[in-house]
Short mmCIF file of C-alpha atoms in Angstrom, two decimals:
data_model
loop_
_atom_site.label_atom_id
_atom_site.label_comp_id
_atom_site.label_asym_id
_atom_site.label_seq_id
_atom_site.Cartn_x
_atom_site.Cartn_y
_atom_site.Cartn_z
CA MET A 253 29.47 20.90 104.51
CA LYS A 254 27.90 18.13 102.42
CA ILE A 255 27.41 19.01 98.76
CA LEU A 256 25.76 16.84 96.10
CA PHE A 257 26.36 17.71 92.45
CA ALA A 258 23.62 16.51 90.12
CA ALA A 259 24.66 16.56 86.47
CA ALA A 260 23.97 14.79 83.19
CA GLU A 261 27.71 14.43 82.54
CA ALA A 262 30.97 14.66 84.44
CA ALA A 263 34.52 13.66 83.63
CA PRO A 264 36.25 11.29 83.92
CA TYR A 265 33.22 9.09 83.26
CA ILE A 266 31.31 10.94 80.55
CA LYS A 267 32.05 14.28 78.88
CA ILE A 268 30.17 15.73 75.92
CA GLY A 269 30.78 19.43 76.51
CA GLY A 270 32.01 21.98 79.02
CA LEU A 271 29.56 20.79 81.69
CA GLY A 272 31.52 17.55 81.89
CA ASP A 273 34.67 19.48 82.77
CA VAL A 274 32.94 21.70 85.34
CA ALA A 275 31.12 18.83 87.10
CA TYR A 276 34.47 17.11 87.53
CA ALA A 277 36.82 19.96 88.39
CA LEU A 278 34.64 22.01 90.77
CA PRO A 279 33.72 19.07 93.07
CA LYS A 280 37.36 18.02 93.02
CA GLU A 281 38.50 21.49 94.15
CA LEU A 282 35.79 21.72 96.84
CA ALA A 283 36.86 18.33 98.19
CA ALA A 284 40.47 19.53 98.22
CA GLN A 285 39.32 22.41 100.44
CA GLY A 286 37.91 19.94 102.95
CA GLU A 287 34.24 19.74 101.98
CA GLU A 288 32.37 16.42 101.74
CA VAL A 289 31.39 16.26 98.08
CA ALA A 290 29.52 13.74 95.92
CA VAL A 291 28.44 13.71 92.27
CA VAL A 292 25.43 11.82 90.93
CA LEU A 293 25.16 10.78 87.27
CA PRO A 294 23.02 8.52 85.13
CA LEU A 295 24.69 5.14 84.58
CA TYR A 296 24.95 5.45 80.81
CA LYS A 297 25.82 2.51 78.59
CA SER A 298 29.37 3.70 77.99
CA ILE A 299 29.99 4.09 81.73
CA LYS A 300 28.41 0.75 82.58
CA GLU A 301 30.38 -1.20 80.00
CA LYS A 302 33.69 0.33 81.07
CA HIS A 303 33.43 0.85 84.83
CA VAL A 304 30.64 -1.16 86.44
CA THR A 305 32.91 -4.03 87.52
CA GLU A 306 34.94 -1.50 89.53
CA MET A 307 31.85 -0.05 91.26
CA GLU A 308 30.10 -0.98 94.47
CA PHE A 309 26.40 -1.81 94.16
CA LEU A 310 24.56 -0.08 97.01
CA CYS A 311 20.84 -0.66 96.63
CA ASP A 312 17.80 -0.59 94.40
CA PHE A 313 14.35 0.93 94.87
CA SER A 314 11.29 2.09 92.97
CA VAL A 315 10.92 5.67 91.77
CA PRO A 316 7.33 6.97 91.75
CA LEU A 317 6.81 8.55 88.33
CA ALA A 318 3.16 9.60 87.98
CA TRP A 319 1.16 6.35 87.92
CA ARG A 320 4.24 4.10 87.59
CA GLN A 321 6.84 2.64 89.90
CA VAL A 322 10.14 2.60 87.98
CA TYR A 323 13.26 0.65 88.92
CA ALA A 324 16.43 2.44 90.02
CA GLY A 325 19.72 0.92 91.09
CA VAL A 326 22.54 2.82 92.75
CA PHE A 327 26.24 2.18 92.24
CA ARG A 328 29.12 4.00 93.91
CA GLN A 329 32.77 4.64 93.15
CA MET A 330 35.40 6.95 94.61
CA CYS A 331 37.38 9.20 92.28
CA GLY A 332 40.04 10.94 94.33
CA ASN A 333 38.29 12.57 97.28
CA VAL A 334 34.93 12.74 95.52
CA THR A 335 32.23 10.07 95.76
CA TYR A 336 30.38 9.31 92.53
CA TYR A 337 26.87 7.82 92.61
CA PHE A 338 25.31 6.34 89.48
CA ILE A 339 21.58 5.87 88.84
CA ASP A 340 21.01 2.65 86.93
CA ASN A 341 18.02 2.13 84.64
CA GLU A 342 18.78 0.42 81.36
CA TYR A 343 15.50 1.45 79.70
CA TYR A 344 16.44 5.13 80.03
CA PHE A 345 20.24 5.11 79.96
CA PHE A 346 21.59 2.00 78.22
CA ARG A 347 21.79 3.73 74.85
CA ASP A 348 24.57 4.45 72.39
CA SER A 349 24.32 8.24 72.70
CA VAL A 350 23.79 10.43 75.75
CA TYR A 351 21.49 13.13 74.34
CA GLY A 352 19.17 13.55 71.39
CA HIS A 353 16.50 10.93 72.12
CA PHE A 354 12.78 11.48 71.61
CA ASP A 355 12.13 10.90 75.32
CA ASP A 356 14.94 13.01 76.80
CA GLY A 357 12.41 14.96 78.86
CA GLU A 358 11.11 11.78 80.47
CA ARG A 359 14.62 10.36 80.95
CA TYR A 360 15.83 13.35 82.92
CA ALA A 361 12.57 13.85 84.82
CA TYR A 362 13.10 10.28 86.02
CA PHE A 363 16.72 11.07 86.88
CA CYS A 364 15.72 14.13 88.95
CA LYS A 365 13.18 12.09 90.90
CA ALA A 366 15.60 9.20 91.36
CA VAL A 367 18.29 11.52 92.77
CA LEU A 368 15.94 12.68 95.51
CA GLU A 369 14.55 9.21 96.18
CA MET A 370 18.09 7.85 96.45
CA LEU A 371 18.85 9.98 99.51
CA GLN A 372 16.60 7.76 101.62
CA TYR A 373 18.74 4.72 100.85
CA ILE A 374 22.33 5.98 101.04
CA ASP A 375 24.35 7.40 103.89
CA PHE A 376 24.54 10.92 102.45
CA ILE A 377 22.02 13.68 103.14
CA PRO A 378 23.45 16.84 101.56
CA ASP A 379 23.22 20.36 102.88
CA VAL A 380 23.10 21.59 99.28
CA ILE A 381 22.11 19.95 96.01
CA HIS A 382 23.86 21.75 93.14
CA CYS A 383 21.74 21.17 90.02
CA ASN A 384 23.25 21.75 86.59
CA ASP A 385 21.39 22.70 83.40
CA TRP A 386 17.94 21.64 82.26
CA GLN A 387 18.54 17.92 82.76
CA CYS A 388 18.62 18.46 86.55
CA ALA A 389 16.29 21.47 86.67
CA LEU A 390 13.30 19.59 88.09
CA ILE A 391 15.07 18.73 91.34
CA PRO A 392 14.01 21.95 93.17
CA LEU A 393 10.41 21.46 92.02
CA PHE A 394 10.30 17.78 93.04
CA LEU A 395 11.99 18.57 96.37
CA LYS A 396 9.40 21.17 97.29
CA THR A 397 6.46 19.15 95.96
CA PHE A 398 7.13 15.60 97.15
CA TYR A 399 9.88 15.63 99.79
CA GLN A 400 9.81 18.88 101.75
CA ALA A 401 7.71 17.35 104.53
CA VAL A 402 10.20 14.52 105.09
CA PRO A 403 12.27 15.64 108.13
CA ALA A 404 15.65 14.70 106.66
CA TYR A 405 14.91 16.65 103.47
CA GLY A 406 13.62 19.82 105.12
CA PRO A 407 17.00 21.58 105.57
CA ILE A 408 18.28 20.78 102.05
CA LYS A 409 18.94 23.86 99.91
CA THR A 410 19.25 23.90 96.13
CA MET A 411 21.45 25.82 93.73
CA PHE A 412 20.79 25.84 89.99
CA THR A 413 23.54 26.67 87.49
CA ILE A 414 22.81 27.70 83.91
CA HIS A 415 25.61 26.49 81.65
CA ASN A 416 23.80 27.29 78.41
CA ILE A 417 20.37 28.90 78.19
CA GLU A 418 19.93 27.67 74.60
CA TYR A 419 18.70 24.35 76.01
CA GLN A 420 15.88 24.77 78.55
CA GLY A 421 13.98 21.48 78.65
CA GLN A 422 10.43 21.86 77.38
CA ALA A 423 7.43 19.53 77.31
CA PRO A 424 3.67 19.68 76.66
CA PHE A 425 1.30 20.24 79.58
CA SER A 426 0.23 16.59 79.52
CA PHE A 427 3.76 15.73 80.69
CA ALA A 428 2.94 17.16 84.13
CA HIS A 429 0.36 14.43 84.81
CA GLU A 430 1.61 11.56 82.68
CA VAL A 431 5.29 11.64 83.70
CA MET A 432 5.90 14.05 86.57
CA GLY A 433 2.75 13.27 88.55
CA LEU A 434 2.42 16.90 89.64
CA PRO A 435 -0.60 18.05 91.62
CA GLU A 436 -2.62 20.73 89.89
CA ASN A 437 -1.48 23.52 92.22
CA ARG A 438 2.17 22.94 91.27
CA ILE A 439 1.80 23.17 87.50
CA PRO A 440 2.14 27.00 87.47
CA ASP A 441 5.64 26.53 88.95
CA VAL A 442 6.81 24.90 85.72
CA ALA A 443 4.45 26.42 83.12
CA PHE A 444 6.01 29.08 80.94
CA GLY A 445 5.66 30.18 77.34
CA GLY A 446 2.73 27.91 76.49
CA CYS A 447 4.42 24.72 77.68
CA LEU A 448 6.32 23.22 80.59
CA ASN A 449 9.79 24.71 80.93
CA PHE A 450 12.18 22.85 83.25
CA MET A 451 14.72 25.66 83.46
CA PHE A 452 12.03 28.22 84.31
CA SER A 453 10.96 26.13 87.31
CA ALA A 454 14.53 25.86 88.62
CA ILE A 455 15.14 29.60 88.24
CA CYS A 456 12.01 30.32 90.25
CA LEU A 457 12.30 27.63 92.93
CA ALA A 458 16.03 27.13 93.58
CA ASP A 459 17.43 28.97 96.58
CA LYS A 460 20.27 30.38 94.48
CA VAL A 461 20.79 30.64 90.72
CA THR A 462 24.20 31.03 89.12
CA THR A 463 25.77 30.99 85.70
CA VAL A 464 29.31 30.46 84.54
CA SER A 465 30.67 34.00 84.14
CA GLN A 466 29.88 37.46 85.41
CA SER A 467 29.32 38.96 81.96
CA TYR A 468 27.02 36.11 80.91
CA ALA A 469 24.90 36.72 84.02
CA GLU A 470 24.34 40.31 82.91
CA GLU A 471 23.78 39.29 79.29
CA LEU A 472 21.09 36.79 80.29
CA LYS A 473 18.96 39.65 81.59
CA THR A 474 18.68 40.98 78.02
CA ALA A 475 16.40 39.61 75.32
CA TYR A 476 19.27 38.99 72.87
CA TYR A 477 20.99 36.49 75.15
CA GLY A 478 18.37 35.50 77.71
CA LYS A 479 15.69 34.78 75.12
CA GLU A 480 12.23 34.56 76.65
CA LEU A 481 13.68 33.98 80.15
CA CYS A 482 15.43 37.37 80.34
CA GLN A 483 12.70 39.03 82.41
CA VAL A 484 12.46 36.01 84.70
CA LEU A 485 16.19 36.22 85.40
CA ASP A 486 16.06 39.97 85.86
CA GLY A 487 13.28 39.41 88.37
CA VAL A 488 15.43 37.09 90.50
CA SER A 489 18.52 39.33 90.50
CA TYR A 490 18.56 39.11 94.31
CA LYS A 491 19.58 35.44 94.11
CA PHE A 492 21.30 35.33 90.69
CA CYS A 493 24.99 35.86 89.98
CA GLY A 494 27.81 34.76 87.70
CA ILE A 495 30.97 32.93 88.74
CA THR A 496 33.60 32.47 86.04
CA ASN A 497 34.68 28.87 85.53
CA GLY A 498 38.23 27.72 85.97
CA ILE A 499 40.19 24.96 84.30
CA ASP A 500 41.97 21.95 85.75
CA ALA A 501 45.48 23.37 86.13
CA GLU A 502 46.98 19.91 86.62
CA LEU A 503 45.35 18.41 83.54
CA PHE A 504 46.02 21.39 81.26
CA ASN A 505 49.70 21.89 81.90
CA PRO A 506 52.26 21.89 79.06
CA GLN A 507 54.94 20.87 81.53
CA ASN A 508 53.42 17.42 82.15
CA ASP A 509 50.88 16.87 79.34
CA THR A 510 51.84 13.48 77.89
CA HIS A 511 49.86 14.13 74.68
CA LEU A 512 52.32 16.78 73.49
CA PHE A 513 55.03 16.20 70.93
CA HIS A 514 57.40 17.94 73.34
CA ARG A 515 56.62 19.27 76.81
CA TYR A 516 57.68 22.75 77.88
CA SER A 517 57.32 25.43 80.54
CA ILE A 518 57.54 29.20 80.92
CA LYS A 519 61.25 28.87 81.65
CA ALA A 520 61.89 26.46 78.76
CA MET A 521 59.74 27.43 75.78
CA GLY A 522 61.76 25.56 73.16
CA GLY A 523 59.34 22.65 73.38
CA LYS A 524 56.55 24.84 71.99
CA LYS A 525 58.58 25.56 68.85
CA ILE A 526 59.29 21.85 68.46
CA GLY A 527 55.60 21.09 68.96
CA LYS A 528 54.64 23.61 66.28
CA ARG A 529 57.08 22.12 63.79
CA LYS A 530 55.91 18.57 64.49
CA LEU A 531 52.23 19.56 64.41
CA ARG A 532 52.75 21.12 60.99
CA ALA A 533 54.33 17.90 59.72
CA TYR A 534 51.70 15.71 61.43
CA LEU A 535 48.86 17.59 59.73
CA GLY A 536 50.54 17.92 56.36
CA LEU A 537 50.90 21.69 56.42
CA GLU A 538 53.51 23.57 54.39
CA ASN A 539 56.89 23.93 56.02
CA ASP A 540 56.63 27.71 56.53
CA GLU A 541 58.51 28.26 59.79
CA GLU A 542 57.51 31.92 60.10
CA ALA A 543 53.77 31.65 59.41
CA PRO A 544 51.63 31.54 62.56
CA ILE A 545 49.25 28.63 63.10
CA VAL A 546 45.75 29.89 63.89
CA ALA A 547 43.70 27.20 65.65
CA MET A 548 40.00 26.59 66.22
CA ILE A 549 38.90 23.78 68.54
CA SER A 550 35.13 23.96 68.79
CA ARG A 551 31.75 22.46 68.27
CA LEU A 552 31.00 23.46 64.70
CA VAL A 553 27.67 25.17 65.34
CA GLY A 554 26.23 28.59 64.59
CA HIS A 555 26.55 30.29 67.98
CA LYS A 556 30.31 29.64 67.91
CA GLY A 557 30.60 32.43 65.31
CA LEU A 558 31.41 30.19 62.37
CA ASP A 559 29.18 32.17 60.03
CA LEU A 560 31.66 35.04 60.47
CA VAL A 561 34.52 32.77 59.48
CA GLU A 562 32.51 31.48 56.52
CA TYR A 563 31.81 35.00 55.26
CA VAL A 564 35.48 36.08 55.17
CA ARG A 565 37.16 32.69 54.79
CA HIS A 566 38.93 33.57 51.54
CA GLU A 567 40.03 36.98 52.82
CA LEU A 568 41.35 35.23 55.91
CA MET A 569 43.40 32.85 53.80
CA HIS A 570 44.93 35.76 51.87
CA ARG A 571 46.88 36.46 55.06
CA ARG A 572 50.14 34.68 55.75
CA LEU A 573 48.85 32.12 58.22
CA GLN A 574 47.93 28.46 58.50
CA LEU A 575 44.53 27.40 59.83
CA VAL A 576 43.93 24.26 61.91
CA VAL A 577 40.37 23.24 62.81
CA LEU A 578 39.25 20.43 65.12
CA GLY A 579 35.63 19.56 65.93
CA THR A 580 32.29 18.24 64.78
CA GLY A 581 28.86 19.79 64.47
CA ASP A 582 26.53 21.11 61.80
CA GLU A 583 27.03 19.64 58.35
CA GLN A 584 27.14 23.15 56.84
CA TYR A 585 30.27 24.08 58.79
CA GLU A 586 31.90 20.66 58.61
CA ASN A 587 31.67 20.84 54.81
CA MET A 588 32.81 24.46 54.75
CA PHE A 589 36.07 23.58 56.48
CA ARG A 590 36.56 20.44 54.38
CA GLU A 591 36.15 22.56 51.23
CA LEU A 592 38.54 25.19 52.58
CA ALA A 593 41.18 22.52 53.19
CA TYR A 594 40.68 21.32 49.60
CA GLN A 595 41.01 24.85 48.22
CA TYR A 596 44.10 25.69 50.28
CA PRO A 597 46.13 22.48 50.49
CA GLY A 598 49.04 22.71 52.89
CA ARG A 599 47.57 25.82 54.53
CA VAL A 600 44.32 24.51 56.06
CA SER A 601 43.89 21.33 58.09
CA ALA A 602 40.26 20.35 58.76
CA ASN A 603 39.97 17.60 61.37
CA ILE A 604 36.25 16.85 61.57
CA ARG A 605 36.26 14.65 64.63
CA PHE A 606 36.66 14.70 68.39
CA ASP A 607 40.23 13.87 69.33
CA GLY A 608 41.49 14.81 72.79
CA ASP A 609 45.06 13.82 71.97
CA LEU A 610 45.17 16.05 68.89
CA ALA A 611 43.47 18.88 70.81
CA SER A 612 46.38 19.03 73.25
CA LYS A 613 48.88 19.02 70.39
CA ILE A 614 47.00 21.89 68.71
CA TYR A 615 46.74 24.00 71.89
CA ALA A 616 50.50 23.62 72.32
CA GLY A 617 51.57 23.95 68.67
CA ALA A 618 49.40 26.91 67.64
CA ASP A 619 50.36 30.57 67.93
CA LEU A 620 46.88 32.11 67.87
CA PHE A 621 43.48 30.72 68.90
CA LEU A 622 40.34 32.02 67.16
CA MET A 623 37.07 31.98 69.12
CA PRO A 624 34.57 34.44 67.53
CA SER A 625 31.48 33.27 69.43
CA LYS A 626 28.07 34.85 69.06
CA SER A 627 27.46 33.78 72.66
CA GLU A 628 29.81 32.04 75.07
CA PRO A 629 28.58 31.45 78.64
CA CYS A 630 32.13 30.98 79.85
CA GLY A 631 34.34 29.08 77.45
CA LEU A 632 37.25 26.92 78.54
CA SER A 633 39.20 26.80 75.29
CA GLN A 634 40.51 30.36 75.53
CA MET A 635 41.85 29.68 79.04
CA ILE A 636 43.42 26.39 77.97
CA ALA A 637 45.02 28.14 74.99
CA MET A 638 46.54 30.81 77.24
CA ARG A 639 47.78 28.12 79.61
CA TYR A 640 49.70 26.63 76.67
CA GLY A 641 51.09 30.00 75.53
CA THR A 642 48.72 30.43 72.59
CA ILE A 643 47.21 33.92 72.28
CA PRO A 644 43.39 34.07 71.90
CA ILE A 645 41.41 36.14 69.40
CA VAL A 646 37.85 36.43 70.76
CA ARG A 647 34.64 38.38 70.61
CA GLU A 648 33.84 40.33 73.76
CA THR A 649 30.95 38.25 75.06
CA GLY A 650 30.25 36.19 78.17
CA GLY A 651 33.24 34.50 79.72
CA LEU A 652 35.46 35.50 76.80
CA LYS A 653 35.10 39.12 77.88
CA ASP A 654 35.85 38.21 81.50
CA THR A 655 39.00 36.22 80.78
CA VAL A 656 40.60 37.83 77.68
CA TRP A 657 41.60 41.47 78.03
CA PRO A 658 42.69 43.41 74.92
CA VAL A 659 46.41 43.56 74.25
CA ASN A 660 48.06 46.96 74.10
CA PRO A 661 50.54 46.44 71.24
CA GLU A 662 52.87 49.13 72.56
CA THR A 663 53.19 47.94 76.15
CA GLY A 664 52.40 44.24 75.85
CA GLU A 665 49.71 44.52 78.54
CA GLY A 666 46.59 42.38 78.09
CA ARG A 667 45.88 38.78 77.17
CA GLY A 668 44.57 38.63 73.59
CA PHE A 669 42.88 40.37 70.69
CA THR A 670 39.19 41.18 70.86
CA PHE A 671 36.31 42.64 68.86
CA LYS A 672 32.87 43.77 70.02
CA SER A 673 30.38 43.82 67.15
CA TYR A 674 29.19 40.54 65.74
CA ASN A 675 30.62 41.36 62.34
CA ALA A 676 32.89 39.33 60.07
CA HIS A 677 35.19 42.20 59.15
CA ASP A 678 35.52 43.30 62.78
CA MET A 679 36.67 39.74 63.46
CA LEU A 680 39.09 39.96 60.53
CA SER A 681 40.42 43.25 61.91
CA ALA A 682 41.17 41.51 65.22
CA VAL A 683 43.02 38.78 63.30
CA ASP A 684 45.03 41.45 61.46
CA ARG A 685 45.98 43.13 64.73
CA ALA A 686 47.09 39.77 66.10
CA LEU A 687 49.15 39.07 62.97
CA TYR A 688 50.82 42.48 63.17
CA PHE A 689 51.66 41.82 66.81
CA TYR A 690 52.99 38.36 65.94
CA TYR A 691 55.26 39.59 63.13
CA GLU A 692 56.30 43.03 64.36
CA LYS A 693 56.26 42.96 68.17
CA LYS A 694 58.36 39.96 69.16
CA PRO A 695 59.46 41.21 72.64
CA GLU A 696 55.91 42.25 73.55
CA LEU A 697 54.60 38.95 72.12
CA LYS A 698 56.87 36.97 74.46
CA GLN A 699 55.70 39.08 77.41
CA VAL A 700 52.01 38.42 76.68
CA ILE A 701 52.68 34.69 76.34
CA ARG A 702 54.58 34.65 79.63
CA ASN A 703 51.88 36.63 81.45
CA ASN A 704 49.13 34.36 80.13
CA MET A 705 50.96 31.20 81.13
CA GLU A 706 51.51 32.58 84.63
CA THR A 707 47.84 33.58 85.10
CA ASP A 708 45.97 31.47 87.64
CA PHE A 709 42.99 30.00 85.79
CA SER A 710 42.55 27.22 88.34
CA TRP A 711 39.29 26.42 90.11
CA GLN A 712 40.46 27.61 93.51
CA ASN A 713 39.00 31.12 93.33
CA ALA A 714 35.71 29.97 91.77
CA ALA A 715 35.35 27.17 94.33
CA MET A 716 35.71 29.67 97.18
CA GLN A 717 32.96 31.82 95.64
CA TYR A 718 30.65 28.81 95.32
CA LEU A 719 31.40 27.77 98.86
CA ALA A 720 30.52 31.25 100.14
CA ILE A 721 27.13 30.99 98.41
CA TYR A 722 26.49 27.52 99.81
CA GLN A 723 27.23 28.82 103.28
CA SER A 724 24.97 31.84 102.78
CA MET A 725 22.09 29.49 102.01
#
């Protein structure tokens, strides 16, 4: 089967969030299972400056975009068993940042059209185009509107995956004529909520719709999580499901992670203790050997549950623990953690930056991992933490609910500590239960750590589920 992944980001070339991990790891696993897989990305400035000399230039052509003919070049490079295609247009993509531009709608409408146009010029006609998030959501609409009558395109099926419904891709109605070039009879396919909504069109027109965990799929059918699209998703239940993401088990492996102070395995856990001691020294924390390190590695934004942490931050620090934070985001939360580190020197380390090397050291050196999200489509951090023997504390939502089962402190069964209500003191209660378990239940603690590290969080199971859906189409 030939599968084309269309995404706005994918490791190892460009990664801003979890999508970048998924669009790398899932194609890689499908290729390992014998499928013919390709990924198509915009040729961003950072990719072009670093990799273009290694790439093969394939062709160039014009992309019809309403009344304009816009240049597109195509480059290709192999990464393992996966072929990567890159759409080149310096006007749209040769910029210092990937997202956040005034014309993002136009940039990704162009990308969607260019992906489909490209198929006429390369030796790869997919059976399925797997479209990811709003940036690629216009592909099903463009396929049905402009290319369905082309014989080679007729059999192509489309899947659309929602990674985060918070970002839907919206534009004024004038966009339909001025940029997309849509005929009048197709505008209702993208019109929703008083504007054009890219994600709405993909939900309606794609052959299958998925999201990144089973619980999140059910949550999206409710107004609290699904926003204004909840009824639309409930109406397409016959083609909508959730498949929980995996993680790259080779990349996230404490036995061979070169970023760690000291590598370790289930059978030789001494390296984790060494890593904790060296992490404490590296970050300037007090030399309290017994105190657990509680870690947060996150985008510092509201839906990550940081308002809960803010509300009880001083109560939290009255516990015997050390807090390590890594990430960037909203100024409010960046400053909150900076202030907390100032107020509790030697007990709080606020690292307001993105640092992959330090992230690995924190996953390995921490004892507990706090993830109190208001919403979490899937979440990778809790699975990475468990892979490194760090016990998660999470709210029961989305993929957190699907991957972290409550610990029974008497038997040691379960994977972490959870709370249901979006409430700061319920979160604090979960932290207290984790601290009690850490201090008072050492044999059970070791058993939970061992069980978590042995759990298969790889992409193999998820890839088989995706493949079954592709085949059903």
